[in-house]
Coordinates of C-alpha atoms in Angstrom, one line a residue:
X1450 CA 20.1 32.2 13.5
X1451 CA 17.4 30.3 13.6
X1452 CA 17.3 27.0 14.8
X1453 CA 15.6 25.0 11.3
X1454 CA 12.8 22.1 12.3
X1455 CA 13.7 19.0 10.8
X1456 CA 10.5 16.2 10.4
X1457 CA 10.9 14.2 12.8
X1458 CA 12.6 10.8 12.3
X1459 CA 11.8 7.9 10.8
X1460 CA 8.9 10.2 8.7
X1461 CA 9.3 11.8 5.0
X1462 CA 8.7 13.8 3.0
X1463 CA 7.1 12.7 -0.6
X1464 CA 7.9 15.8 -2.5
X1465 CA 7.1 17.0 -6.3
X1466 CA 9.7 15.6 -7.9
X1467 CA 7.8 12.0 -6.5
X1468 CA 4.3 12.3 -6.1
X1469 CA 3.2 11.3 -10.1
X1470 CA 4.7 8.5 -9.4
X1471 CA 2.8 7.4 -6.7
X1472 CA -0.7 9.0 -7.9
X1473 CA 0.0 6.7 -10.8
X1474 CA 0.0 3.2 -8.7
X1475 CA -2.5 4.6 -6.3
X1476 CA -4.3 5.2 -9.4
X1477 CA -4.0 1.4 -10.8
X1478 CA -4.9 0.6 -6.9
X1479 CA -8.1 2.4 -7.4
X1480 CA -8.4 0.7 -11.2
X1481 CA -7.5 -3.1 -10.2
X1482 CA -9.7 -3.1 -6.8
X1483 CA -12.9 -2.1 -8.8
X1484 CA -11.9 -4.2 -11.2
X1485 CA -12.4 -7.1 -8.6
X1486 CA -16.1 -5.2 -7.2
X1487 CA -14.2 -3.8 -4.0
X1488 CA -15.1 -0.1 -2.2
X1489 CA -13.4 2.7 -0.1
X1490 CA -14.0 2.8 3.6
X1491 CA -12.6 5.7 5.6
X1492 CA -11.3 5.2 8.8
X1493 CA -9.8 7.4 11.6
X1494 CA -5.8 7.6 11.7
X1495 CA -6.3 7.7 16.4
X1496 CA -8.6 4.4 17.4
X1497 CA -8.7 3.7 21.5
X1498 CA -5.8 2.2 22.7
X1499 CA -8.0 -0.9 23.4
X1500 CA -8.6 -2.0 19.6
X1501 CA -6.0 -2.7 19.5
X1502 CA -4.4 -4.8 22.8
X1503 CA -7.4 -6.7 21.9
X1504 CA -6.2 -7.8 18.9
X1505 CA -3.0 -7.5 18.5
X1506 CA -3.0 -8.7 21.6
X1507 CA -0.2 -7.3 24.9
X1508 CA 2.7 -9.2 24.1
X1509 CA 3.4 -8.2 21.2
X1510 CA 6.5 -5.8 20.8
X1511 CA 4.4 -3.8 17.9
X1512 CA 1.4 -2.5 21.6
X1513 CA 4.7 -3.5 23.8
X1514 CA 6.9 -0.8 22.5
X1515 CA 6.2 0.1 18.6
X1516 CA 2.2 2.0 19.3
X1517 CA 1.8 5.7 19.8
X1518 CA 0.1 5.8 22.3
X1519 CA -0.8 9.4 24.2
X1520 CA -3.7 10.5 26.9
X1521 CA -6.6 13.2 25.5
X1522 CA -7.5 15.9 27.2
X1523 CA -10.5 14.0 29.2
X1524 CA -7.5 11.0 30.4
X1525 CA -8.3 8.2 27.5
X1526 CA -5.5 7.3 26.2
X1527 CA -5.3 6.5 22.0
X1528 CA -3.6 5.4 19.7
X1529 CA -2.1 6.4 16.0
X1530 CA -2.5 3.4 13.9
X1531 CA -0.2 0.7 13.3
X1532 CA -2.5 -1.8 10.8
X1533 CA -5.8 -1.6 9.4
X1534 CA -7.3 -4.7 10.5
X1535 CA -8.5 -3.3 13.9
X1536 CA -9.8 -0.2 12.5
X1537 CA -11.3 -1.5 9.6
X1538 CA -13.3 -4.3 11.8
X1539 CA -14.5 -2.2 14.2
X1540 CA -15.7 0.1 12.0
X1541 CA -17.8 -2.9 10.3
X1542 CA -19.5 -3.5 13.8
X1543 CA -20.4 -0.2 15.1
X1544 CA -22.0 0.8 12.3
X1545 CA -23.2 -3.2 11.7
X1546 CA -22.1 -4.9 8.5
X1547 CA -21.6 -8.1 8.9
X1548 CA -24.8 -8.8 10.0
X1549 CA -26.0 -11.7 7.2
X1550 CA -23.7 -9.4 5.1
X1551 CA -21.2 -10.5 2.2
X1552 CA -18.5 -6.9 2.3
X1553 CA -15.5 -6.2 -0.2
X1554 CA -13.9 -3.1 1.9
X1555 CA -11.1 -1.5 1.1
X1556 CA -8.9 1.2 2.1
X1557 CA -5.6 3.4 2.0
X1558 CA -3.5 6.2 4.5
X1559 CA -1.3 6.6 6.8
X1560 CA 0.2 3.5 9.3
X1561 CA 2.3 4.7 12.5
X1562 CA 5.2 2.4 14.7
X1563 CA 7.8 3.5 16.5
X1564 CA 10.8 0.9 15.4
X1565 CA 14.0 2.1 13.8
X1566 CA 13.4 3.2 10.6
X1567 CA 16.3 1.7 8.1
X1568 CA 15.8 1.1 4.4
X1569 CA 11.7 -0.1 3.5
X1570 CA 10.1 0.6 7.5
X1571 CA 9.1 4.2 8.3
X1572 CA 8.5 5.5 11.4
X1573 CA 4.7 6.7 8.8
X1574 CA 4.3 4.5 6.4
X1575 CA 1.4 3.6 4.1
X1576 CA -0.8 1.5 3.4
X1577 CA -3.1 -0.3 1.6
X1578 CA -5.2 -2.9 3.4
X1579 CA -7.7 -5.5 1.9
X1580 CA -10.5 -7.1 3.4
X1581 CA -13.3 -9.4 2.9
X1582 CA -16.3 -10.6 5.1
X1583 CA -18.8 -13.0 5.4
X1584 CA -17.2 -15.4 3.3
X1585 CA -15.5 -18.9 4.4
X1586 CA -14.7 -20.8 1.5
X1587 CA -11.0 -21.0 0.1
X1588 CA -12.2 -19.1 -3.4
X1589 CA -12.1 -15.5 -1.1
X1590 CA -8.8 -16.3 -0.1
X1591 CA -8.1 -17.5 -3.9
X1592 CA -9.7 -13.9 -5.2
X1593 CA -7.2 -11.4 -3.3
X1594 CA -4.2 -13.5 -4.2
X1595 CA -5.6 -12.8 -7.8
X1596 CA -6.0 -9.3 -6.7
X1597 CA -2.9 -9.3 -5.8
X1598 CA -1.2 -10.4 -8.9
X1599 CA -3.2 -8.6 -11.0
X1600 CA -1.3 -5.8 -9.2
X1601 CA 1.9 -6.5 -10.0
X1602 CA 1.2 -7.1 -13.9
X1603 CA -0.5 -3.6 -13.9
X1604 CA 3.1 -2.3 -12.6
X1605 CA 5.3 -4.5 -14.4
X1606 CA 6.7 -5.7 -11.0
X1607 CA 5.3 -9.4 -11.0
X1608 CA 8.7 -11.2 -12.0
X1609 CA 10.3 -9.5 -9.3
X1610 CA 7.8 -11.0 -6.4
X1611 CA 7.6 -14.3 -5.2
X1612 CA 3.7 -15.8 -4.1
X1613 CA 4.6 -17.8 -0.6
X1614 CA 1.7 -19.7 1.0
X1615 CA 1.2 -22.2 4.1
X1616 CA -1.9 -22.4 6.7
X1617 CA -1.6 -21.7 10.0
X1618 CA -5.0 -24.3 11.3
X1619 CA -7.6 -22.9 12.8
X1620 CA -6.6 -21.2 16.4
X1621 CA -7.6 -25.0 18.1
X1622 CA -5.2 -26.5 16.1
X1623 CA -2.5 -23.7 16.7
X1624 CA -2.6 -23.8 20.7
X1625 CA -2.2 -28.0 20.7
X1626 CA 0.9 -26.5 17.5
X1627 CA 2.4 -24.1 20.2
X1628 CA 2.6 -26.5 23.2
X1629 CA 4.0 -28.3 20.8
X1630 CA 6.7 -25.4 19.8
X1631 CA 7.5 -24.3 23.1
X1632 CA 8.2 -28.0 23.9
X1633 CA 10.2 -28.3 21.8
X1634 CA 12.3 -24.7 21.9
X1635 CA 13.0 -25.7 25.5
X1636 CA 15.1 -28.3 24.9
X1637 CA 17.8 -26.0 22.6
X1638 CA 17.4 -22.9 25.2
X1639 CA 20.9 -22.5 24.6
X1640 CA 20.8 -21.7 21.2
X1641 CA 17.8 -19.4 21.5
X1642 CA 18.7 -15.6 21.9
X1643 CA 17.1 -13.1 23.7
X1644 CA 14.5 -11.6 21.9
X1645 CA 13.0 -15.6 20.7
X1646 CA 13.7 -16.4 25.3
X1647 CA 10.8 -13.9 25.5
X1648 CA 8.8 -15.0 22.3
X1649 CA 9.0 -18.6 23.9
X1650 CA 5.8 -17.2 26.2
X1651 CA 4.5 -14.5 24.8
X1652 CA 4.6 -16.3 20.8
X1653 CA 6.2 -18.6 19.9
X1654 CA 6.0 -18.8 16.4
X1655 CA 7.8 -15.9 16.1
X1656 CA 10.7 -17.6 17.2
X1657 CA 9.8 -19.5 13.7
X1658 CA 10.3 -15.6 11.7
X1659 CA 13.8 -15.3 13.3
X1660 CA 16.9 -13.9 11.2
X1661 CA 20.0 -15.1 14.1
X1662 CA 21.8 -18.0 11.8
X1663 CA 22.6 -20.4 15.4
X1664 CA 19.0 -20.3 15.7
X1665 CA 17.4 -21.3 11.7
X1666 CA 19.2 -24.0 12.5
X1667 CA 17.4 -24.5 15.3
X1668 CA 14.2 -24.0 12.9
X1669 CA 14.6 -26.1 10.9
X1670 CA 14.5 -28.9 12.8
X1671 CA 11.4 -28.3 14.9
X1672 CA 8.1 -29.4 14.4
X1673 CA 6.1 -28.3 11.2
X1674 CA 2.5 -26.2 11.5
X1675 CA 1.2 -28.2 8.5
X1676 CA 1.6 -31.8 10.0
X1677 CA -0.3 -31.2 13.2
X1678 CA -3.5 -29.4 11.5
X1679 CA -7.1 -31.0 10.7
X1680 CA -8.6 -32.5 7.8
X1681 CA -10.8 -29.0 7.8
X1682 CA -8.4 -27.0 7.9
X1683 CA -5.9 -28.9 5.6
X1684 CA -8.8 -30.1 2.8
X1685 CA -8.9 -25.8 2.6
X1686 CA -5.6 -25.3 1.6
X1687 CA -5.7 -27.9 -0.4
X1688 CA -8.4 -26.4 -2.0
X1689 CA -6.6 -23.1 -2.9
X1690 CA -3.5 -24.3 -3.7
X1691 CA -5.7 -26.2 -7.1
X1692 CA -7.3 -22.9 -7.4
X1693 CA -4.6 -21.3 -7.9
X1694 CA -2.4 -24.2 -10.1
X1695 CA -5.9 -24.3 -11.9
X1696 CA -5.0 -20.2 -12.9
X1697 CA -1.1 -20.8 -13.1
X1698 CA -0.3 -18.7 -9.8
X1699 CA 3.2 -19.5 -9.2
X1700 CA 3.8 -20.1 -5.0
X1701 CA 6.0 -21.9 -3.0
X1702 CA 5.0 -23.4 0.3
X1703 CA 6.5 -22.4 2.6
X1704 CA 6.0 -24.2 5.8
X1705 CA 7.9 -22.0 8.6
X1706 CA 5.7 -18.7 7.2
X1707 CA 3.7 -18.0 9.8
X1708 CA 2.2 -14.0 10.7
X1709 CA 2.8 -11.6 12.9
X1710 CA -0.3 -10.9 14.9
X1711 CA -2.4 -13.5 16.7
X1712 CA -5.7 -13.4 15.4
X1713 CA -4.5 -14.7 11.6
X1714 CA -5.6 -19.1 10.9
X1715 CA -5.6 -20.8 8.0
X1716 CA -4.7 -19.7 5.1
X1717 CA -1.9 -16.8 5.4
X1718 CA 0.9 -15.5 2.9
X1719 CA 3.1 -13.0 1.4
X1720 CA 4.7 -11.6 -1.7
X1721 CA 8.5 -11.6 -1.3
X1722 CA 11.0 -9.5 -2.9
X1723 CA 15.3 -10.1 -3.2
X1724 CA 15.3 -7.1 -4.6
X1725 CA 14.7 -5.2 -1.1
X1726 CA 17.3 -6.3 1.0
X1727 CA 15.7 -7.5 4.7
X1728 CA 13.2 -5.7 4.2
X1729 CA 11.6 -8.3 1.3
X1730 CA 8.2 -9.0 2.0
X1731 CA 5.6 -5.5 -0.5
X1732 CA 3.0 -7.0 0.6
X1733 CA 0.9 -10.0 3.1
X1734 CA -2.1 -11.1 4.5
X1735 CA -4.5 -14.2 5.4
X1736 CA -7.6 -16.0 7.0
X1737 CA -8.4 -14.0 10.4
X1738 CA -12.1 -15.1 11.2
X1739 CA -10.8 -15.5 15.4
X1740 CA -10.6 -11.3 15.3
X1741 CA -14.6 -10.8 15.0
X1742 CA -15.8 -12.5 18.0
X1743 CA -12.5 -10.8 20.1
X1744 CA -13.6 -7.9 18.9
X1745 CA -17.2 -8.9 20.5
X1746 CA -19.2 -9.5 17.0
X1747 CA -20.5 -12.7 16.5
X1748 CA -19.0 -15.6 14.8
X1749 CA -18.0 -15.1 11.4
X1750 CA -15.2 -14.4 8.3
X1751 CA -12.8 -12.2 7.1
X1752 CA -9.6 -12.1 5.1
X1753 CA -7.9 -9.6 3.1
X1754 CA -3.5 -8.0 3.1
X1755 CA -2.2 -5.2 3.9
X1756 CA 0.4 -4.1 1.1
X1757 CA 3.6 -1.5 1.8
X1758 CA 3.4 1.8 -0.6
X1759 CA 6.6 3.1 -0.2
X1760 CA 8.1 -0.8 -0.3
X1761 CA 6.0 -1.0 -3.5
X1762 CA 7.8 2.2 -5.3
X1763 CA 10.3 1.0 -3.9
X1764 CA 10.5 -2.0 -6.8
X1765 CA 9.3 -0.2 -9.5
X1766 CA 12.2 2.0 -9.5
X1767 CA 14.7 -1.0 -8.6
X1768 CA 13.4 -2.5 -12.4
X1769 CA 13.7 0.7 -13.8
X1770 CA 11.1 2.8 -12.2
X1771 CA 7.1 4.2 -13.3
X1772 CA 7.2 5.6 -17.2
X1773 CA 5.4 8.9 -16.2
X1774 CA 4.4 11.4 -18.6
X1775 CA 4.8 15.2 -17.9
X1776 CA 1.8 16.0 -16.1
X1777 CA 1.7 19.7 -17.7
X1778 CA -0.2 19.3 -21.1
X1779 CA 0.5 23.5 -22.0
X1780 CA 3.1 25.6 -21.3
X1781 CA 1.6 29.0 -21.7
X1782 CA 4.3 31.6 -22.4
X1783 CA 2.6 35.7 -22.2
X1784 CA 4.9 38.2 -23.3
X1785 CA 3.9 41.9 -23.0
X1786 CA 1.1 44.4 -21.3
X1787 CA -1.5 42.9 -23.5
X1788 CA -0.5 39.3 -24.0
X1789 CA -0.4 39.4 -19.9
X1790 CA -4.5 39.2 -20.3
X1791 CA -5.6 37.9 -23.3
X1792 CA -3.2 34.9 -21.9
X1793 CA -5.5 34.4 -18.3
X1794 CA -8.0 34.8 -20.5
X1795 CA -7.3 32.3 -23.0
X1796 CA -5.7 30.4 -19.6
X1797 CA -9.6 30.0 -18.4
X1798 CA -11.3 29.8 -21.5
X1799 CA -9.2 26.4 -22.2
X1800 CA -10.0 24.9 -18.9
X1801 CA -13.5 25.4 -19.1
X1802 CA -13.4 23.6 -22.6
X1803 CA -11.0 21.4 -22.5
X1804 CA -11.9 19.0 -19.4
X1805 CA -9.0 17.5 -17.8
X1806 CA -6.7 19.9 -19.6
X1807 CA -3.0 20.6 -17.8
X1808 CA -2.5 23.8 -18.5
X1809 CA 0.3 25.7 -16.4
X1810 CA 0.3 28.9 -17.2
X1811 CA 3.7 31.5 -16.4
X1812 CA 4.0 34.7 -14.2
X1813 CA 6.2 36.1 -12.9
X1814 CA 7.4 38.1 -16.1
X1815 CA 10.0 37.9 -17.9
X1816 CA 11.6 37.8 -21.4
X1817 CA 10.7 35.6 -23.6
X1818 CA 14.2 33.2 -23.2
X1819 CA 13.1 33.0 -20.1
X1820 CA 9.8 32.0 -20.0
X1821 CA 10.9 28.9 -22.8
X1822 CA 13.1 27.2 -20.8
X1823 CA 10.7 26.9 -17.6
X1824 CA 8.9 25.7 -20.5
X1825 CA 10.8 23.2 -21.7
X1826 CA 11.9 22.4 -18.2
X1827 CA 8.1 21.9 -17.3
X1828 CA 7.6 18.3 -19.6
X1829 CA 4.3 20.3 -21.5
X1830 CA 3.8 18.9 -24.9
X1831 CA 3.6 22.2 -26.8
X1832 CA 3.5 25.7 -25.7
X1833 CA 1.8 28.4 -26.8
X1834 CA 2.9 32.1 -27.0
X1835 CA 1.1 34.9 -27.0
X1836 CA 2.9 38.2 -27.1
X1837 CA 1.5 41.7 -28.3
X1838 CA 1.1 41.4 -31.3
X1839 CA 0.1 37.4 -31.4
X1840 CA -2.4 39.9 -28.4
X1841 CA -3.6 43.0 -31.7
X1842 CA -4.4 39.9 -33.8
X1843 CA -6.6 37.6 -31.1
X1844 CA -3.5 34.7 -32.2
X1845 CA -2.0 32.9 -30.6
X1846 CA 1.5 30.4 -31.8
X1847 CA 1.7 26.9 -31.0
X1848 CA 5.1 24.9 -31.1
X1849 CA 5.7 21.7 -29.7
X1850 CA 8.0 20.8 -27.2
X1851 CA 8.5 17.0 -28.0
X1852 CA 8.2 16.2 -31.8
X1853 CA 9.6 17.9 -34.7
X1854 CA 7.6 19.7 -36.0
X1855 CA 6.8 23.3 -37.2
X1856 CA 5.2 26.3 -35.1
X1857 CA 1.7 27.5 -36.2
X1858 CA -0.4 30.1 -36.3
X1859 CA -4.0 30.0 -35.8
X1860 CA -7.3 32.4 -34.2
X1861 CA -7.4 32.1 -30.5
X1862 CA -11.1 31.3 -31.1
X1863 CA -10.1 27.9 -32.3
X1864 CA -7.6 26.7 -29.7
X1865 CA -9.9 25.1 -27.7
X1866 CA -10.5 22.6 -31.2
X1867 CA -7.0 22.2 -31.9
X1868 CA -6.2 20.6 -28.8
X1869 CA -9.2 18.4 -28.2
X1870 CA -7.3 17.0 -31.6
X1871 CA -3.8 16.8 -30.0
X1872 CA -3.9 16.0 -26.4

């Protein structure tokens, strides 16, 4: 036998029974983003490798270990995007969108990282990205937090998520703190694992994220970044917390919270859940003003977040799942030669006359009994029945599949008016 080809490890199919939940969440995302005046931007999946080396940093785990990078036929190094911020900013710079302009943007789609697959972490995963440009104050930091909080409430998972916030200060303050942190960890090298020792030179702030219990004991006594930020950064963060307090948005100050990418400064935040195991971060973001200059633009302001769809859907499932309607309104049953064509003609007329109608017509023949089983299994609200007799008389029979009510028989020409009142 020919060996079957399976999906690549860490890359998953979303099957028809699963897609309604994805579509529902995606629709809620669009509605919430539209309510705040954010506009969609659609970006390439493949970018020049240099974009991610310059934005993420060559000594990060993403660039060193996790990117899907290849040479194209021209010998150019290309990469499947591991995150969306760099590509979005590249597009804005390339098309001149940042010169004396304010933009609120969002994008959605697959990202790729060659990590060890586990629950909540995949090699192809879907993200919503929200990015804003040109606004310096903490009010926009607060707005994207409020936007995400509204999304959790719409999906019924707000009580399963905790907001953690911190300030990384300016890039200069962060660099000064980095030196202080390295000096501290140099005095505890015997307590650092191999991963932390490697990060000590490349990205020492990531040591604060270590899950190693022995390292965590060292981290508990490490200098706190918040104690080393300047007056301007401190005022920015204080105004942010005052806005959140005034609007009754609960949060936890996590002074150990850092982002894995070097381009963040000032505000950073995460929405985390205790219901998802080790991969508990559903949404994370913050301010990254310095990245614009890093990619060749003029000094400007930027803040945004990324949200993982798989983790959000897993959280909805842990909450008891989403209450979704069936994808079908009407299942059309037709038995007999005359009924076959009458049913097909009626189906097209109803789709034409009732915009948005979801009608599935039975194909492939079969008895009334077998077709009714499929009608019931479809989840449709109604079955429309056309047999030889109905076809000859120009009538249809209508049976409610979800409610106890008598079966109706009406002229086929009245079907559109009948369902327009009931669907």
